[in-house]
Coordinates of C-alpha atoms and ligand atoms in Angstrom, one line a residue:
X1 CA 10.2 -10.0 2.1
X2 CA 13.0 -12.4 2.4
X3 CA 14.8 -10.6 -0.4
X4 CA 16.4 -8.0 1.5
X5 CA 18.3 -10.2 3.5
X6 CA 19.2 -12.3 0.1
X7 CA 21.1 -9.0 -1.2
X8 CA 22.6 -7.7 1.7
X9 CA 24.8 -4.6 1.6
X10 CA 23.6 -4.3 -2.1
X11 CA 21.2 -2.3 -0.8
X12 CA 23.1 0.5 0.5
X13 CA 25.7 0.2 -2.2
X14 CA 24.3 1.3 -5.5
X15 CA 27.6 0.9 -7.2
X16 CA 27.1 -2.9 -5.7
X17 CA 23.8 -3.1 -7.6
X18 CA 24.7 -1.2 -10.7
X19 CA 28.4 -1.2 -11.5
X20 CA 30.1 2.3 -12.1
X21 CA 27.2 3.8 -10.4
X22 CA 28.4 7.7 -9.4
X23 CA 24.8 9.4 -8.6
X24 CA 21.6 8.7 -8.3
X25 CA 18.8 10.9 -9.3
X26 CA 15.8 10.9 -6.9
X27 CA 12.4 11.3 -8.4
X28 CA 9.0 11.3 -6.6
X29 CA 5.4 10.8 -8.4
X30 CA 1.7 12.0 -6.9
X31 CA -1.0 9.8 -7.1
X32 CA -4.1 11.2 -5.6
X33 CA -6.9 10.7 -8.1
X34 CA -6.5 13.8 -10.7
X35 CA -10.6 14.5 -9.7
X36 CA -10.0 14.2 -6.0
X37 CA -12.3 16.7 -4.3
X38 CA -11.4 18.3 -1.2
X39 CA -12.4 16.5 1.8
X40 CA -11.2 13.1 0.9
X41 CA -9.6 12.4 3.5
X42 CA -12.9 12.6 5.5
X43 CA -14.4 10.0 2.8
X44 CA -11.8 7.6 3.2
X45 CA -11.7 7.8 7.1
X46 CA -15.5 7.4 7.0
X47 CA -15.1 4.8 4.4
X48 CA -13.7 2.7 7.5
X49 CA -16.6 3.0 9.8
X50 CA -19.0 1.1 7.5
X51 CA -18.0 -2.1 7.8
X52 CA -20.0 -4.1 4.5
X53 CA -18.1 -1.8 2.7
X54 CA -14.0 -3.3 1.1
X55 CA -11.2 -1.0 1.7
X56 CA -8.3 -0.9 -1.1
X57 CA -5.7 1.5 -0.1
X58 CA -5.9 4.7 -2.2
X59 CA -2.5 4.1 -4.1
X60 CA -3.8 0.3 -5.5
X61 CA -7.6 1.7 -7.2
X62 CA -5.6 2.5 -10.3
X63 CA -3.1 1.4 -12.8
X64 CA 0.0 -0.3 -11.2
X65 CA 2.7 2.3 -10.2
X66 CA 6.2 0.5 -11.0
X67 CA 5.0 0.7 -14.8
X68 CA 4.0 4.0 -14.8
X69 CA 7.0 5.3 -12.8
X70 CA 9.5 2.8 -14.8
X71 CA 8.5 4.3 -18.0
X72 CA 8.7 8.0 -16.8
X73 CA 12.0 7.5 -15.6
X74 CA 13.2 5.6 -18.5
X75 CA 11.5 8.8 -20.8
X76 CA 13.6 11.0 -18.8
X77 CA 16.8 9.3 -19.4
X78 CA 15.9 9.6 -23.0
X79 CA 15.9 13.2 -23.0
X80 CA 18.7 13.4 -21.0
X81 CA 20.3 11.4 -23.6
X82 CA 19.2 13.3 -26.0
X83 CA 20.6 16.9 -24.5
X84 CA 23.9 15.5 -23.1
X85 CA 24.7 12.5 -25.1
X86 CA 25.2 8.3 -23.9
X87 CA 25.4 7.6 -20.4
X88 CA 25.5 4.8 -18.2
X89 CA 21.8 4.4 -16.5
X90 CA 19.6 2.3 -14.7
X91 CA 15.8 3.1 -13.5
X92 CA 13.9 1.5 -10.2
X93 CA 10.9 2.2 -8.9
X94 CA 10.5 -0.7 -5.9
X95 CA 11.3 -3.3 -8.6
X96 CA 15.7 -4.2 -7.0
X97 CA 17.2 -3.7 -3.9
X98 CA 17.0 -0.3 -3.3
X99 CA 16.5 1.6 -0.1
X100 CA 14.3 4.2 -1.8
X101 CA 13.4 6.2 1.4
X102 CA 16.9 6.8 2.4
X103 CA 17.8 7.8 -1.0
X104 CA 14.8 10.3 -1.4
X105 CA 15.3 11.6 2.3
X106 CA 19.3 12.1 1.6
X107 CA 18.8 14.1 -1.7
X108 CA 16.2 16.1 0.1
X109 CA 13.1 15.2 -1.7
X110 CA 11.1 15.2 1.5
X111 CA 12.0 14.0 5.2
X112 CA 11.3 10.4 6.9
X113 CA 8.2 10.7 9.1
X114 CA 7.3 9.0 12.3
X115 CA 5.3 6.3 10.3
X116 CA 8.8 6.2 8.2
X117 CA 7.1 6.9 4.9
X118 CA 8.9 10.0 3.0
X119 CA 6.6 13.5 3.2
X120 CA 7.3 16.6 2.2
X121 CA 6.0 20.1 3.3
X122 CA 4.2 21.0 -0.2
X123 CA 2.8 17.3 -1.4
X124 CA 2.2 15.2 2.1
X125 CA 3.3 11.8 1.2
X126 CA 0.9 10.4 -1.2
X127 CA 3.6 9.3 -3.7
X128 CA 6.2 7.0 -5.1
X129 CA 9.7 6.9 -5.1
X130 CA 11.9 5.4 -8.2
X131 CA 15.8 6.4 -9.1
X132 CA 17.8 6.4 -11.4
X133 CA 21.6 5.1 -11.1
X134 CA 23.8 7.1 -13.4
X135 CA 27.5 6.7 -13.7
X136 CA 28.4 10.6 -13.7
X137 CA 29.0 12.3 -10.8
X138 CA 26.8 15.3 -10.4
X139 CA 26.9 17.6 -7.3
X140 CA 25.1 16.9 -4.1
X141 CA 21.7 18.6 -3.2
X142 CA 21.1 18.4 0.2
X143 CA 18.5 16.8 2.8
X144 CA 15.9 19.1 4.3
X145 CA 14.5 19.5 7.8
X146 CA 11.9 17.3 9.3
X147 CA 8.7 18.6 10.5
X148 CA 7.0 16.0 12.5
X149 CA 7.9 18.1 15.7
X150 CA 5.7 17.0 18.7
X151 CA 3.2 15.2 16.8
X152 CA 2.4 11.3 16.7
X153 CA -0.8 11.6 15.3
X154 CA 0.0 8.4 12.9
X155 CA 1.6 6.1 15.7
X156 CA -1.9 6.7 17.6
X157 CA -3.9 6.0 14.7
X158 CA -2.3 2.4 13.5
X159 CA -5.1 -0.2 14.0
X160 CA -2.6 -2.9 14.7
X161 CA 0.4 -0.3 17.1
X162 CA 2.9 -1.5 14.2
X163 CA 4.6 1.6 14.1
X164 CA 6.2 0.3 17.8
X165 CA 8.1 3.7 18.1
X166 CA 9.1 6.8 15.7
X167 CA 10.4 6.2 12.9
X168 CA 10.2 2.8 13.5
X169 CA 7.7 -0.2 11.8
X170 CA 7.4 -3.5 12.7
X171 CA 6.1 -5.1 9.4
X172 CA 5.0 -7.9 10.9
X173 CA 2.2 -6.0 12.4
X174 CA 1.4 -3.4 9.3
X175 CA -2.1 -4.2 7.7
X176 CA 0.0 -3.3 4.5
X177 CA 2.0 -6.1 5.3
X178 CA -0.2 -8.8 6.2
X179 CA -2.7 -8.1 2.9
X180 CA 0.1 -8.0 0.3
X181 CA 3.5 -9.1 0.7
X182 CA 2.3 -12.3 3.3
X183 CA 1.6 -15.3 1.8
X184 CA -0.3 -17.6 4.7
X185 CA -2.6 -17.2 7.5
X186 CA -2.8 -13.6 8.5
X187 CA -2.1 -14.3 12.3
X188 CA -5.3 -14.8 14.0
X189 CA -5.0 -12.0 17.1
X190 CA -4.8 -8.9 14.6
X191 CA -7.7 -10.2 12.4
X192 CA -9.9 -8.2 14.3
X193 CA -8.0 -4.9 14.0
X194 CA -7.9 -5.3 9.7
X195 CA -11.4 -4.0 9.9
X196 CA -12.5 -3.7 6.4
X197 CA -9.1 -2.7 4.9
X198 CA -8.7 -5.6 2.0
X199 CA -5.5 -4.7 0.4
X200 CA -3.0 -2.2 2.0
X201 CA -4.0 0.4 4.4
X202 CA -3.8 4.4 4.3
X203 CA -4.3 5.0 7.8
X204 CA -1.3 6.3 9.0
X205 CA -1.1 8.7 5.9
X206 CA -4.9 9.8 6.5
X207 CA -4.5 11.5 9.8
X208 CA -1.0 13.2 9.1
X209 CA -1.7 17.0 8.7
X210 CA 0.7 17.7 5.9
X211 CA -1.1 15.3 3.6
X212 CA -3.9 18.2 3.4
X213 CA -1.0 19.4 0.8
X214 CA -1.5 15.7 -0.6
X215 CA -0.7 17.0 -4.8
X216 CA -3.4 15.1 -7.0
X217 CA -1.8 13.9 -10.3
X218 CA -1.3 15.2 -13.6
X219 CA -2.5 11.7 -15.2
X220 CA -5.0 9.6 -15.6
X221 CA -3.1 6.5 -14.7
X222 CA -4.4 6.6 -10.5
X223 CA -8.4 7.0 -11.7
X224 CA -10.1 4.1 -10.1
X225 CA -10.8 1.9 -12.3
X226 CA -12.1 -2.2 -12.2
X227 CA -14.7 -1.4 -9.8
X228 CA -12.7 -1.3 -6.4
X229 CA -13.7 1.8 -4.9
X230 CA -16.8 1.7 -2.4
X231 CA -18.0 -2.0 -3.3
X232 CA -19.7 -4.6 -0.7
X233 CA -17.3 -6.9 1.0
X234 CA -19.7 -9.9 -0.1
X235 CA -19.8 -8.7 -4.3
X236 CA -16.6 -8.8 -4.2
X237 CA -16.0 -12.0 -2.3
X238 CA -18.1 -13.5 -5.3
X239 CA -15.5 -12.9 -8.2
X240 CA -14.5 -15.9 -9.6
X241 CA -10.6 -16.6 -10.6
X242 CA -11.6 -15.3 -13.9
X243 CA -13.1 -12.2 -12.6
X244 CA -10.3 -11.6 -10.5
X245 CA -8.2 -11.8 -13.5
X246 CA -9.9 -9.4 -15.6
X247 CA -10.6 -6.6 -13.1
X248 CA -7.7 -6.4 -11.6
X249 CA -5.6 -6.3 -15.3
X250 CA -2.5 -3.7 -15.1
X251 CA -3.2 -3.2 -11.5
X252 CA -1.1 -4.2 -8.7
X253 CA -3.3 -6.1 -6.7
X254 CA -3.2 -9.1 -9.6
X255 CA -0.2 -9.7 -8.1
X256 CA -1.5 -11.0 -4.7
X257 CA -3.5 -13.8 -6.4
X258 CA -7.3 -15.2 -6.3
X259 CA -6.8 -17.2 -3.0
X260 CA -5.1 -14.4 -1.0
X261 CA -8.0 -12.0 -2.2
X262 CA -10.5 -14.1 -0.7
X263 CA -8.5 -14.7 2.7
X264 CA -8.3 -10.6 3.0
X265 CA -11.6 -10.4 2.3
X266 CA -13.3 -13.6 4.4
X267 CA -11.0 -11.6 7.1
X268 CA -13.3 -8.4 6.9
X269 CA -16.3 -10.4 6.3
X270 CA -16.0 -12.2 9.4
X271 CA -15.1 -7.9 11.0
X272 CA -18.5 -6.7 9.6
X273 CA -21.1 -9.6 10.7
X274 CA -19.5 -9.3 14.0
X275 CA -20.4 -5.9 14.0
X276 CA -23.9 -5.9 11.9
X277 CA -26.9 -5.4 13.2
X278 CA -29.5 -8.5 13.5
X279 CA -30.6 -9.0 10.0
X280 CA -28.4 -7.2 7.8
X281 CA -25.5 -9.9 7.6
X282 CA -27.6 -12.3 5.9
X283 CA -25.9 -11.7 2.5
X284 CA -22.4 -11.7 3.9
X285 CA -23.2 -14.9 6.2
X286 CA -24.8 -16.4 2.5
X287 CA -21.4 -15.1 0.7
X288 CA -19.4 -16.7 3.1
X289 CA -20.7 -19.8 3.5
X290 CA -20.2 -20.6 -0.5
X291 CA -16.8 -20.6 0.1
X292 CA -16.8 -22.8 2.9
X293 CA -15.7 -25.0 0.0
X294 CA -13.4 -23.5 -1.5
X295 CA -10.4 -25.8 -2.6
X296 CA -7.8 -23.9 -0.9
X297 CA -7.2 -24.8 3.1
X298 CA -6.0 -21.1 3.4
X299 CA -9.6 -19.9 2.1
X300 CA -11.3 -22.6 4.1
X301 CA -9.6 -21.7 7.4
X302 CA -10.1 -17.7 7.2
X303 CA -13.7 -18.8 5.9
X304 CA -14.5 -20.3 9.2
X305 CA -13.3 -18.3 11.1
X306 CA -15.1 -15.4 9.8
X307 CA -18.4 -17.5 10.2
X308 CA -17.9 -18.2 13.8
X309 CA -17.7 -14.1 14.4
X310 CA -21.6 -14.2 13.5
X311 CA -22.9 -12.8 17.0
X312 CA -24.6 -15.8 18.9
X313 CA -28.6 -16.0 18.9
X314 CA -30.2 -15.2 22.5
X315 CA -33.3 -14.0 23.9
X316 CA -32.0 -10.7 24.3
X317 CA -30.7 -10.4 20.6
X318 CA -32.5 -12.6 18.8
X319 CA -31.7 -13.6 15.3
Ligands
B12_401 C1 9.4 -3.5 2.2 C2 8.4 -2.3 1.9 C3 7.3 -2.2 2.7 C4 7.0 -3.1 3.9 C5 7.9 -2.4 5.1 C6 7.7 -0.9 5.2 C7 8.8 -0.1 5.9 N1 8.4 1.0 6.4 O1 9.9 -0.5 5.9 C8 5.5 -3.0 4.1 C9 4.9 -4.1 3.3 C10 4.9 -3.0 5.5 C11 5.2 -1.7 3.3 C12 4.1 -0.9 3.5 C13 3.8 0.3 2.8 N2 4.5 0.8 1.8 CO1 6.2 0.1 1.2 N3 7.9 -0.4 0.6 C14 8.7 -1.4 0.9 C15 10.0 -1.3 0.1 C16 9.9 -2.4 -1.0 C17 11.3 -1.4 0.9 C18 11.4 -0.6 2.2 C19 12.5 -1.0 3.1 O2 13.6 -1.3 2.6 N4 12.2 -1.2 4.3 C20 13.1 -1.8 5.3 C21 13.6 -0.7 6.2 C22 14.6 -1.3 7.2 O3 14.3 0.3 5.4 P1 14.0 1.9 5.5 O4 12.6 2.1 5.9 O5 14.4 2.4 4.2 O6 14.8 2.5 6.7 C23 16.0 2.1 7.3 C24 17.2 2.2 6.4 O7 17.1 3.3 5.6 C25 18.2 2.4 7.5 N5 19.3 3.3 7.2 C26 19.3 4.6 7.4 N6 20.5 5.1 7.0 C27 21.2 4.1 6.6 C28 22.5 4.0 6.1 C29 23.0 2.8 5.7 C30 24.3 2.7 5.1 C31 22.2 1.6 5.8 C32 22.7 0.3 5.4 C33 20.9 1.7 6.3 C34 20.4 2.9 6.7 O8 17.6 2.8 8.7 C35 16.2 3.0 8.4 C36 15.4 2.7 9.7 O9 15.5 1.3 10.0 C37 9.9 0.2 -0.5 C38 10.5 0.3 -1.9 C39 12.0 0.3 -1.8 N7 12.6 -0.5 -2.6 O10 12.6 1.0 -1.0 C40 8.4 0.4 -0.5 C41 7.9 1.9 -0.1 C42 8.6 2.3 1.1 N8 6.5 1.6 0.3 C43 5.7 2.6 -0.1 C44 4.3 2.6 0.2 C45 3.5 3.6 -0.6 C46 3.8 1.8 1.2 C47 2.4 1.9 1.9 C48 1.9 3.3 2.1 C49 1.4 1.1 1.0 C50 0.0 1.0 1.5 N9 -0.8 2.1 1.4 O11 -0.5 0.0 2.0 C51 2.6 1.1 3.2 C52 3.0 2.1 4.3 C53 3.4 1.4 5.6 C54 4.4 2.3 6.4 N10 4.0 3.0 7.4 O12 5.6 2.2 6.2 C55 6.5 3.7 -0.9 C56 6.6 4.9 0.0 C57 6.6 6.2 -0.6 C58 6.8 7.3 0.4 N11 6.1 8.4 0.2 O13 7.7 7.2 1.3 C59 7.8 2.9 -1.3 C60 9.1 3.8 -1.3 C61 7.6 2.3 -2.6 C62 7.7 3.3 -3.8 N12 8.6 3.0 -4.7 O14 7.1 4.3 -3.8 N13 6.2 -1.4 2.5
SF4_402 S1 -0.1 1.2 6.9 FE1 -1.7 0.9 8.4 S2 -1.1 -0.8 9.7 FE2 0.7 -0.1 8.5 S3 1.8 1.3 9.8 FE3 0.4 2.6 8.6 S4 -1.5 2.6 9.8 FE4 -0.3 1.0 10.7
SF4_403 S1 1.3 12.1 11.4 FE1 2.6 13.6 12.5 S2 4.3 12.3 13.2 FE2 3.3 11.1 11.7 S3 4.4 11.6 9.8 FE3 2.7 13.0 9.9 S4 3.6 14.9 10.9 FE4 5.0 13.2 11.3

């Protein structure tokens, strides 16, 4: 995430970023499954305690967001182009320097919760953010009031305590972190605490209480889709490149590669035979040691280390 230091002030200059920028027009999109039935968050908390089973973080089982959003917003510049005539506009959805929280929190699309993700009273916080920079100046709506209050339910409930005070993340720490945006070894003291979370993580949003008002989406875009939703760990340890390639097509896990794919997942591997009971880790012990290997180091390495979680033989628990 070294970009944000590269562009500096940029980020909380939009006129720096887009020249003659005036206003910016804050926009935020659901993407709970249209079909989602109540009670999902109870699946996906369960989801967690069955530990053969992969974890992709609800907002990734779909198509890829920043295309969606990207060509929403640019539709709704068109029409705005169309009532009112040329203007001078720009759309972002995650893809520039843009501080999209702070933006959505200050023009009172929601307010910044303890886990510092934007929620809002009527929709919880499953969805994105984009903007877009126009060069007219348009009058101010105003932020609203938080409603966190007393509770810290999502500060308790981070598996790795990266949310190290309200309001406050340290990345480093956040499963999100570690199973997207980072690029070597996932540091070898919180591999426990990934459990079976393979990309991303949802926890923090599962046990917040206004995401009961979670909105499911008008479109079809965020169905699952490619097979990612309540798979073994060891099936899906088994795609090749290829495979990877052509599942994960127009979603935004492609962009994490092959190799860091099977790191993520060796990680959780390694989680669930620790855990299994005698007998039943046979298939992922048999996955695993297929890729032992595997011409990346960074495979081999998380590889190994998930073998050497296999619970020893003894008399008492024999294998
Ligand atoms: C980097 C990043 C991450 C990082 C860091 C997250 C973080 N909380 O900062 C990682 C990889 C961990 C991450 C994880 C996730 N992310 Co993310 N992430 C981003 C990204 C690209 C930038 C966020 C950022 O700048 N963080 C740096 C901190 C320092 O900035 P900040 O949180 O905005 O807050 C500070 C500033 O605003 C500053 N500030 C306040 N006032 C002012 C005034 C001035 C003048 C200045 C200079 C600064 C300033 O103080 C604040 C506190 O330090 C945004 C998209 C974007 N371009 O904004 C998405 C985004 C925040 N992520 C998003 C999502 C969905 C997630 C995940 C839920 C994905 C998942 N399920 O795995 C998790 C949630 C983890 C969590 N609890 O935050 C969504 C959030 C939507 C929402 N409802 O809020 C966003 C907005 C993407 C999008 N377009 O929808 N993410
Ligand atoms: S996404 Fe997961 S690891 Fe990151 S802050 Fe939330 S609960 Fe913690
Ligand atoms: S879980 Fe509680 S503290 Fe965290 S964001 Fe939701 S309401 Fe705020």
């Amino acid at each position: 995430m070294g970009y944000m230091v590269q562009h500096g002030l940029k980020r909380a200059r939009p006129a720096e970023l887009v020249a003659g920028t005036l206003s910016v027009l804050t926009a935020r999109m659901d993407y709970l499954p249209r079909g989602t039935a109540d009670g999902w968050r109870t699946v996906e908390l369960q989801r967690l305690r069955h530990p053969g089973e992969a974890v992709v973080s609800m907002y990734a089982r779909g198509r890829d967001y920043h295309k969606v959003l990207r060509a929403r917003l640019q539709q709704l510049s068109d029409r705005i182009v169309a009532a009112i005539g040329p203007f001078g506009h720009r759309v972002f959805t995650d893809s520039a320097p843009v501080l999209e929280v702070e933006l959505a929190a200050r023009s009172g699309l929601g307010w910044r919760g303890k886990h510092t993700l934007l929620l809002h009273r009527d929709a919880g916080s499953l969805f994105f953010l984009g903007e877009i920079f126009i060069d007219m100046a348009l009058p101010l709506s105003a932020p609203i009031k938080g409603h966190c209050g007393t509770c810290s339910a999502c500060i308790a409930a981070c598996p790795t305590q990266a949310i190290v005070a309200p309001y406050r993340l340290d990345a480093r720490r956040c499963i999100s972190y570690l199973t997207i945006e980072h690029a070597g070894p996932i540091p070898p003291d919180l591999r426990s605490l990934l459990g079976n979370r393979i990309y991303g993580c949802d926890d923090c949003q599962l046990v917040c209480p206004w995401n009961k008002f979670a909105q499911r989406s008008a479109l079809p875009d965020f169905d699952p889709r490619g097979g990612l939703t309540g798979q073994d760990l060891a099936h899906l340890f088994a795609w090749s490149q290829e495979e990877f390639l052509r599942r994960t097509e127009g979603n935004p896990i492609r962009r994490i590669g092959h190799q860091a794919w099977l790191r993520n997942i060796a990680v959780a591997l390694g989680n669930a035979v620790r855990q299994s009971k005698v007998g039943s880790e046979s298939a992922m012990k048999n996955a695993l040691t297929l890729r032992l290997d595997h011409p990346s180091a960074l495979v081999r390495e998380h590889v190994a280390w998930a073998l050497r979680q296999v619970p020893e033989c003894t008399a008492a628990s024999p294998c």
